Amino acid sequence: MSFQVGNTKQKNVYVIKTLRRPVPLEHYLYTGISDKTSDELFKVIQANSKTFDSLEYDKARDALNKRKKKKAKETGPKKPCNLSDSAERNLVISFVRMLERKDKLPLVIFILSKAKINKLSEGLKALDLTTAKEKGQINSYISTCVKKLKQSDRELPQIKSLRDIMSRGIAIHHSGVLPLLKEVTELLFERGLIKLLLATETFAMGINMPTRTVAFDSIQKYDGNCTRFLGSSEYIQMAGRAGRRGLDSTGTVIIFCKTAVPEKGTLESMMQGKATDLTSHFKPTYNMILNVLKGNEIKVEEMLKRSFAEFDSQVRSRGKKKEKSTDCDSALIPLL
């Protein structure tokens, strides 16, 4: 990748690589669903350790199975199903209050669904995480930013609803939020006035917004074709938001285990797996080609040559030729 960028820009690009995190991460499984079970937090990977703690993993499974058996005795056996909206809301509220007691805020909860984020944020009216002074600072800053909009736009439903939850230290961040409100959210979060942020995975891409704790509502996502577990690179990218340099000794990463604990092998490969290779998904379209021709700044052929897809293809081709040449050399029989 660095060679391709340097070749395009005609400059030397140097890669500085390190596997050491300035703020090490601790990974937990959380099986609690209410205030009574909010202490069900199990550390499966210690800070500065590469060992997955099987004993803590077994404790998490036992805690969840014990509660399932108890519920089955009370209500009868039922097929496993997702939590109701009210149960989801109670889980988040009790979880946030537990972290507040442990001084583990601010918190980012990654939820891989915009609709679920919107629904959940509306149900957190019982949660208030800011002081009177912080409320004043938040409202003052939002008012200043909203004044840039037209009078009619200031009354948009999204602005009114998000202003209410922001004053309580809660915010949301996804592609459906107005650009101005996303910018306000990021700046308030950076100032430490947002204590709870509900976000999709795009928040972990290209925005330097570290936090004390990161939680995963689920480690499964729909990628357009099927529902699958997060890849190692995806998990590490989002979990890497935990831990603020100069403020935290460790970062905390927590996975919600609502109705089941993921398989041990799945968690290990996701938490400790290697980053996936960078591959290009660049595909020329008719519209793209017409726009390039219209601009007259660069030829279509030149644009394709500069793409990472073309560079990657050339590198692979050279590698195959080298392997073929090596195989041919080793197959030669020396003449006596």
Tab-separated table of C-alpha atoms in Angstrom:
chain	number	residue	atom	x	y	z
A	1	MET	CA	0.000	0.000	0.000
A	2	SER	CA	2.791	2.454	0.954
A	3	PHE	CA	4.660	1.632	-2.275
A	4	GLN	CA	1.548	2.321	-4.356
A	5	VAL	CA	0.916	5.682	-2.647
A	6	GLY	CA	4.597	6.651	-3.033
A	7	ASN	CA	4.569	5.606	-6.683
A	8	THR	CA	1.432	7.686	-7.349
A	9	LYS	CA	2.702	10.772	-5.508
A	10	GLN	CA	6.303	10.312	-6.693
A	11	LYS	CA	7.530	10.539	-3.095
A	12	ASN	CA	9.140	8.177	-0.621
A	13	VAL	CA	6.655	6.784	1.887
A	14	TYR	CA	7.996	5.131	5.036
A	15	VAL	CA	5.946	2.664	7.101
A	16	ILE	CA	6.367	2.756	10.878
A	17	LYS	CA	4.782	-0.307	12.433
A	18	THR	CA	4.216	-1.263	16.047
A	19	LEU	CA	2.081	-3.938	17.719
A	20	ARG	CA	2.233	-2.206	21.116
A	21	ARG	CA	-0.736	-0.138	22.274
A	22	PRO	CA	0.020	2.933	24.438
A	23	VAL	CA	-3.128	2.051	26.429
A	24	PRO	CA	-3.625	-1.743	26.682
A	25	LEU	CA	-7.114	-3.226	26.404
A	26	GLU	CA	-9.063	-5.496	28.725
A	27	HIS	CA	-11.806	-7.605	27.122
A	28	TYR	CA	-14.955	-8.653	29.001
A	29	LEU	CA	-18.130	-10.654	28.457
A	30	TYR	CA	-21.290	-9.179	30.012
A	31	THR	CA	-24.261	-11.441	30.732
A	32	GLY	CA	-26.288	-9.064	32.908
A	33	ILE	CA	-29.710	-7.786	31.856
A	34	SER	CA	-30.808	-5.736	34.887
A	35	ASP	CA	-29.607	-4.007	38.057
A	36	LYS	CA	-29.682	-7.354	39.896
A	37	THR	CA	-27.336	-9.004	37.391
A	38	SER	CA	-25.197	-5.975	36.454
A	39	ASP	CA	-22.196	-7.509	38.255
A	40	GLU	CA	-22.010	-10.370	35.728
A	41	LEU	CA	-18.859	-9.048	34.057
A	42	PHE	CA	-16.156	-11.566	33.124
A	43	LYS	CA	-12.641	-10.582	32.016
A	44	VAL	CA	-11.501	-13.005	29.312
A	45	ILE	CA	-8.323	-11.157	28.273
A	46	GLN	CA	-6.121	-9.227	30.685
A	47	ALA	CA	-4.258	-6.039	29.750
A	48	ASN	CA	-0.895	-6.760	28.062
A	49	SER	CA	-1.831	-10.427	27.753
A	50	LYS	CA	-2.461	-12.567	24.687
A	51	THR	CA	-3.985	-15.430	26.661
A	52	PHE	CA	-7.718	-16.087	26.484
A	53	ASP	CA	-9.006	-16.927	30.002
A	54	SER	CA	-11.061	-20.102	29.597
A	55	LEU	CA	-12.095	-20.103	33.278
A	56	GLU	CA	-13.737	-16.668	32.994
A	57	TYR	CA	-15.371	-17.742	29.743
A	58	ASP	CA	-16.860	-20.791	31.468
A	59	LYS	CA	-18.107	-18.576	34.323
A	60	ALA	CA	-19.918	-16.362	31.802
A	61	ARG	CA	-21.626	-19.364	30.195
A	62	ASP	CA	-22.555	-20.804	33.601
A	63	ALA	CA	-24.068	-17.482	34.744
A	64	LEU	CA	-26.228	-17.221	31.632
A	65	ASN	CA	-27.282	-20.889	31.711
A	66	LYS	CA	-28.168	-20.628	35.405
A	67	ARG	CA	-30.509	-17.715	34.722
A	68	LYS	CA	-32.064	-19.531	31.748
A	69	LYS	CA	-32.783	-22.613	33.872
A	70	LYS	CA	-34.301	-20.496	36.631
A	71	LYS	CA	-36.551	-18.708	34.139
A	72	ALA	CA	-37.556	-22.014	32.549
A	73	LYS	CA	-38.738	-23.310	35.944
A	74	GLU	CA	-40.831	-20.192	36.490
A	75	THR	CA	-42.376	-19.801	33.024
A	76	GLY	CA	-41.751	-23.132	31.339
A	77	PRO	CA	-39.320	-23.989	28.542
A	78	LYS	CA	-39.241	-21.557	25.638
A	79	LYS	CA	-37.323	-21.302	22.401
A	80	PRO	CA	-34.398	-18.827	22.518
A	81	CYS	CA	-35.418	-15.446	21.166
A	82	ASN	CA	-34.213	-11.850	21.090
A	83	LEU	CA	-34.881	-9.489	23.996
A	84	SER	CA	-37.931	-7.254	23.823
A	85	ASP	CA	-37.531	-3.492	23.368
A	86	SER	CA	-38.194	-2.881	27.074
A	87	ALA	CA	-35.674	-5.561	28.080
A	88	GLU	CA	-33.065	-4.019	25.747
A	89	ARG	CA	-33.712	-0.624	27.300
A	90	ASN	CA	-33.413	-1.957	30.861
A	91	LEU	CA	-30.188	-3.766	29.974
A	92	VAL	CA	-28.540	-0.594	28.654
A	93	ILE	CA	-29.733	1.583	31.558
A	94	SER	CA	-28.510	-0.872	34.218
A	95	PHE	CA	-25.245	-1.385	32.316
A	96	VAL	CA	-24.536	2.357	32.054
A	97	ARG	CA	-25.345	2.910	35.727
A	98	MET	CA	-22.968	0.079	36.672
A	99	LEU	CA	-20.156	1.674	34.633
A	100	GLU	CA	-20.944	5.070	36.152
A	101	ARG	CA	-20.473	3.582	39.636
A	102	LYS	CA	-17.156	2.062	38.539
A	103	ASP	CA	-16.018	5.360	36.958
A	104	LYS	CA	-15.812	3.764	33.499
A	105	LEU	CA	-17.544	6.495	31.479
A	106	PRO	CA	-17.576	7.868	28.790
A	107	LEU	CA	-18.939	4.884	26.896
A	108	VAL	CA	-19.453	4.125	23.212
A	109	ILE	CA	-21.899	1.318	22.425
A	110	PHE	CA	-21.537	0.041	18.876
A	111	ILE	CA	-24.924	-0.997	17.495
A	112	LEU	CA	-24.839	-2.225	13.907
A	113	SER	CA	-28.309	-0.924	13.025
A	114	LYS	CA	-29.414	2.699	12.583
A	115	ALA	CA	-33.055	1.842	13.274
A	116	LYS	CA	-32.146	0.153	16.549
A	117	ILE	CA	-30.036	3.134	17.626
A	118	ASN	CA	-32.929	5.524	17.003
A	119	LYS	CA	-35.421	3.326	18.843
A	120	LEU	CA	-33.107	2.752	21.817
A	121	SER	CA	-32.172	6.431	22.190
A	122	GLU	CA	-35.857	7.337	22.458
A	123	GLY	CA	-36.272	4.887	25.340
A	124	LEU	CA	-33.457	6.238	27.526
A	125	LYS	CA	-35.443	9.121	29.042
A	126	ALA	CA	-34.847	7.740	32.533
A	127	LEU	CA	-31.084	8.110	32.095
A	128	ASP	CA	-29.471	11.433	33.042
A	129	LEU	CA	-25.661	11.552	33.093
A	130	THR	CA	-24.883	15.274	33.285
A	131	THR	CA	-24.751	17.926	36.010
A	132	ALA	CA	-26.620	21.237	35.845
A	133	LYS	CA	-23.404	22.988	34.771
A	134	GLU	CA	-22.786	20.474	31.978
A	135	LYS	CA	-26.387	20.821	30.791
A	136	GLY	CA	-25.881	24.563	30.478
A	137	GLN	CA	-22.682	24.109	28.459
A	138	ILE	CA	-24.322	21.576	26.130
A	139	ASN	CA	-27.449	23.659	25.490
A	140	SER	CA	-25.401	26.815	24.953
A	141	TYR	CA	-23.158	25.135	22.387
A	142	ILE	CA	-26.084	23.518	20.532
A	143	SER	CA	-27.914	26.888	20.377
A	144	THR	CA	-24.836	28.552	18.900
A	145	CYS	CA	-24.514	25.884	16.210
A	146	VAL	CA	-28.220	25.717	15.358
A	147	LYS	CA	-28.293	29.489	14.737
A	148	LYS	CA	-26.351	28.793	11.516
A	149	LEU	CA	-29.454	27.081	10.099
A	150	LYS	CA	-32.499	28.687	8.543
A	151	GLN	CA	-35.350	29.425	10.933
A	152	SER	CA	-37.490	26.680	9.393
A	153	ASP	CA	-34.695	24.124	9.721
A	154	ARG	CA	-34.223	24.861	13.422
A	155	GLU	CA	-37.581	23.231	14.118
A	156	LEU	CA	-36.758	19.911	12.482
A	157	PRO	CA	-37.905	16.927	14.612
A	158	GLN	CA	-34.405	15.414	14.680
A	159	ILE	CA	-32.890	18.609	16.074
A	160	LYS	CA	-35.508	18.801	18.827
A	161	SER	CA	-35.213	15.142	19.852
A	162	LEU	CA	-31.405	15.027	19.794
A	163	ARG	CA	-31.148	18.282	21.697
A	164	ASP	CA	-33.165	16.713	24.503
A	165	ILE	CA	-31.020	13.575	24.832
A	166	MET	CA	-27.752	15.502	24.395
A	167	SER	CA	-28.590	17.670	27.372
A	168	ARG	CA	-28.605	14.448	29.412
A	169	GLY	CA	-25.166	13.410	28.123
A	170	ILE	CA	-26.455	10.937	25.522
A	171	ALA	CA	-25.957	11.138	21.753
A	172	ILE	CA	-26.228	9.059	18.585
A	173	HIS	CA	-23.913	8.886	15.569
A	174	HIS	CA	-24.754	7.278	12.236
A	175	SER	CA	-25.237	8.190	8.568
A	176	GLY	CA	-28.871	9.191	9.127
A	177	VAL	CA	-27.974	12.035	11.495
A	178	LEU	CA	-27.798	15.555	10.027
A	179	PRO	CA	-24.165	16.569	9.283
A	180	LEU	CA	-24.390	19.569	11.618
A	181	LEU	CA	-25.646	17.407	14.494
A	182	LYS	CA	-22.928	14.822	13.857
A	183	GLU	CA	-20.325	17.563	14.099
A	184	VAL	CA	-21.908	18.860	17.312
A	185	THR	CA	-21.906	15.324	18.736
A	186	GLU	CA	-18.226	14.830	17.917
A	187	LEU	CA	-17.179	18.144	19.472
A	188	LEU	CA	-19.250	17.606	22.633
A	189	PHE	CA	-17.875	14.068	22.921
A	190	GLU	CA	-14.336	15.378	22.534
A	191	ARG	CA	-14.977	17.851	25.375
A	192	GLY	CA	-16.207	15.051	27.649
A	193	LEU	CA	-19.794	16.311	27.810
A	194	ILE	CA	-21.271	13.261	26.076
A	195	LYS	CA	-21.091	10.296	28.467
A	196	LEU	CA	-22.952	7.728	26.355
A	197	LEU	CA	-22.723	7.488	22.580
A	198	LEU	CA	-24.752	5.015	20.507
A	199	ALA	CA	-22.948	4.594	17.198
A	200	THR	CA	-22.594	2.424	14.134
A	201	GLU	CA	-19.192	1.138	13.039
A	202	THR	CA	-18.584	4.234	10.859
A	203	PHE	CA	-17.726	6.119	14.070
A	204	ALA	CA	-14.571	3.988	14.317
A	205	MET	CA	-13.419	4.943	10.812
A	206	GLY	CA	-11.306	8.039	10.339
A	207	ILE	CA	-12.410	9.893	13.490
A	208	ASN	CA	-9.978	10.251	16.384
A	209	MET	CA	-12.465	9.984	19.250
A	210	PRO	CA	-11.034	7.778	22.034
A	211	THR	CA	-13.233	6.820	24.975
A	212	ARG	CA	-12.900	5.090	28.347
A	213	THR	CA	-15.068	2.090	27.491
A	214	VAL	CA	-16.354	0.445	24.310
A	215	ALA	CA	-19.258	-2.007	24.310
A	216	PHE	CA	-20.680	-4.177	21.529
A	217	ASP	CA	-24.452	-4.616	21.437
A	218	SER	CA	-23.781	-7.585	19.154
A	219	ILE	CA	-20.775	-9.047	17.354
A	220	GLN	CA	-22.913	-10.173	14.418
A	221	LYS	CA	-23.670	-7.994	11.407
A	222	TYR	CA	-25.546	-8.221	8.137
A	223	ASP	CA	-23.103	-7.463	5.317
A	224	GLY	CA	-25.628	-7.286	2.478
A	225	ASN	CA	-25.501	-11.001	1.759
A	226	CYS	CA	-25.739	-12.774	5.094
A	227	THR	CA	-25.463	-12.340	8.858
A	228	ARG	CA	-21.955	-13.124	10.086
A	229	PHE	CA	-19.624	-12.521	13.007
A	230	LEU	CA	-17.356	-9.489	12.906
A	231	GLY	CA	-13.969	-10.064	11.354
A	232	SER	CA	-10.844	-9.552	13.414
A	233	SER	CA	-10.021	-6.254	11.655
A	234	GLU	CA	-13.548	-4.914	12.185
A	235	TYR	CA	-13.556	-5.829	15.871
A	236	ILE	CA	-10.056	-4.438	16.510
A	237	GLN	CA	-10.920	-1.188	14.712
A	238	MET	CA	-13.956	-0.567	16.925
A	239	ALA	CA	-12.452	-1.934	20.153
A	240	GLY	CA	-9.416	0.255	19.547
A	241	ARG	CA	-11.459	3.343	20.473
A	242	ALA	CA	-11.210	2.274	24.123
A	243	GLY	CA	-8.446	3.803	26.217
A	244	ARG	CA	-7.507	7.504	26.222
A	245	ARG	CA	-3.794	8.189	26.131
A	246	GLY	CA	-2.684	10.159	29.181
A	247	LEU	CA	-6.032	9.645	30.952
A	248	ASP	CA	-6.596	5.874	31.256
A	249	SER	CA	-4.195	3.143	32.372
A	250	THR	CA	-6.275	0.574	30.439
A	251	GLY	CA	-9.122	0.590	27.959
A	252	THR	CA	-12.230	-1.509	28.602
A	253	VAL	CA	-13.971	-3.520	25.869
A	254	ILE	CA	-17.222	-5.330	26.691
A	255	ILE	CA	-19.383	-7.684	24.617
A	256	PHE	CA	-23.075	-8.083	25.481
A	257	CYS	CA	-24.109	-11.741	25.780
A	258	LYS	CA	-27.877	-11.309	25.962
A	259	THR	CA	-29.257	-14.729	25.115
A	260	ALA	CA	-26.102	-16.768	24.424
A	261	VAL	CA	-22.337	-16.622	24.867
A	262	PRO	CA	-20.502	-16.897	21.514
A	263	GLU	CA	-18.313	-19.938	20.957
A	264	LYS	CA	-14.862	-19.730	22.477
A	265	GLY	CA	-13.121	-20.247	19.117
A	266	THR	CA	-15.134	-17.436	17.532
A	267	LEU	CA	-14.168	-14.995	20.292
A	268	GLU	CA	-10.496	-15.984	20.248
A	269	SER	CA	-10.123	-15.606	16.492
A	270	MET	CA	-11.983	-12.282	16.554
A	271	MET	CA	-10.090	-10.781	19.504
A	272	GLN	CA	-6.647	-12.148	18.722
A	273	GLY	CA	-6.739	-12.795	14.984
A	274	LYS	CA	-4.512	-11.102	12.447
A	275	ALA	CA	-5.634	-8.137	10.384
A	276	THR	CA	-7.076	-9.102	7.015
A	277	ASP	CA	-5.241	-8.198	3.826
A	278	LEU	CA	-6.213	-4.940	2.157
A	279	THR	CA	-8.130	-5.640	-1.053
A	280	SER	CA	-9.553	-3.195	-3.565
A	281	HIS	CA	-13.260	-3.111	-4.421
A	282	PHE	CA	-12.761	-0.472	-7.110
A	283	LYS	CA	-15.061	-1.077	-10.101
A	284	PRO	CA	-15.240	1.396	-13.008
A	285	THR	CA	-18.768	2.419	-13.993
A	286	TYR	CA	-20.139	4.197	-17.057
A	287	ASN	CA	-20.990	7.234	-14.942
A	288	MET	CA	-17.444	7.367	-13.515
A	289	ILE	CA	-15.880	7.168	-16.988
A	290	LEU	CA	-18.147	9.930	-18.344
A	291	ASN	CA	-17.248	12.203	-15.407
A	292	VAL	CA	-13.538	11.627	-16.038
A	293	LEU	CA	-13.927	12.396	-19.746
A	294	LYS	CA	-15.924	15.510	-18.898
A	295	GLY	CA	-13.199	16.826	-16.597
A	296	ASN	CA	-10.373	16.608	-19.169
A	297	GLU	CA	-7.848	16.570	-16.286
A	298	ILE	CA	-6.821	12.940	-16.595
A	299	LYS	CA	-7.294	10.168	-19.109
A	300	VAL	CA	-9.410	7.156	-18.197
A	301	GLU	CA	-6.484	4.818	-18.823
A	302	GLU	CA	-4.251	6.877	-16.531
A	303	MET	CA	-6.858	6.880	-13.776
A	304	LEU	CA	-7.120	3.088	-13.952
A	305	LYS	CA	-3.334	2.715	-13.829
A	306	ARG	CA	-3.199	4.801	-10.632
A	307	SER	CA	-5.865	2.763	-8.853
A	308	PHE	CA	-4.904	0.409	-6.046
A	309	ALA	CA	-6.793	-2.379	-7.835
A	310	GLU	CA	-4.450	-2.158	-10.836
A	311	PHE	CA	-1.368	-1.901	-8.623
A	312	ASP	CA	-2.452	-4.921	-6.579
A	313	SER	CA	-3.085	-6.877	-9.786
A	314	GLN	CA	0.400	-6.087	-11.099
A	315	VAL	CA	2.047	-7.096	-7.815
A	316	ARG	CA	0.187	-10.428	-7.808
A	317	SER	CA	1.118	-11.007	-11.461
A	318	ARG	CA	4.816	-10.364	-10.758
A	319	GLY	CA	4.641	-12.712	-7.783
A	320	LYS	CA	3.161	-15.511	-9.904
A	321	LYS	CA	5.821	-15.031	-12.612
A	322	LYS	CA	8.558	-15.190	-9.969
A	323	GLU	CA	7.095	-18.397	-8.496
A	324	LYS	CA	6.855	-19.931	-11.981
A	325	SER	CA	10.469	-18.997	-12.740
A	326	THR	CA	11.639	-20.528	-9.449
A	327	ASP	CA	9.726	-23.751	-10.150
A	328	CYS	CA	11.288	-23.984	-13.608
A	329	ASP	CA	14.813	-23.437	-12.239
A	330	SER	CA	14.382	-26.137	-9.600
A	331	ALA	CA	13.097	-28.551	-12.244
A	332	LEU	CA	16.230	-28.273	-14.395
A	333	ILE	CA	18.531	-31.311	-14.218
A	334	PRO	CA	22.229	-30.355	-14.268
A	335	LEU	CA	24.123	-31.826	-17.206
A	336	LEU	CA	27.104	-34.062	-16.345
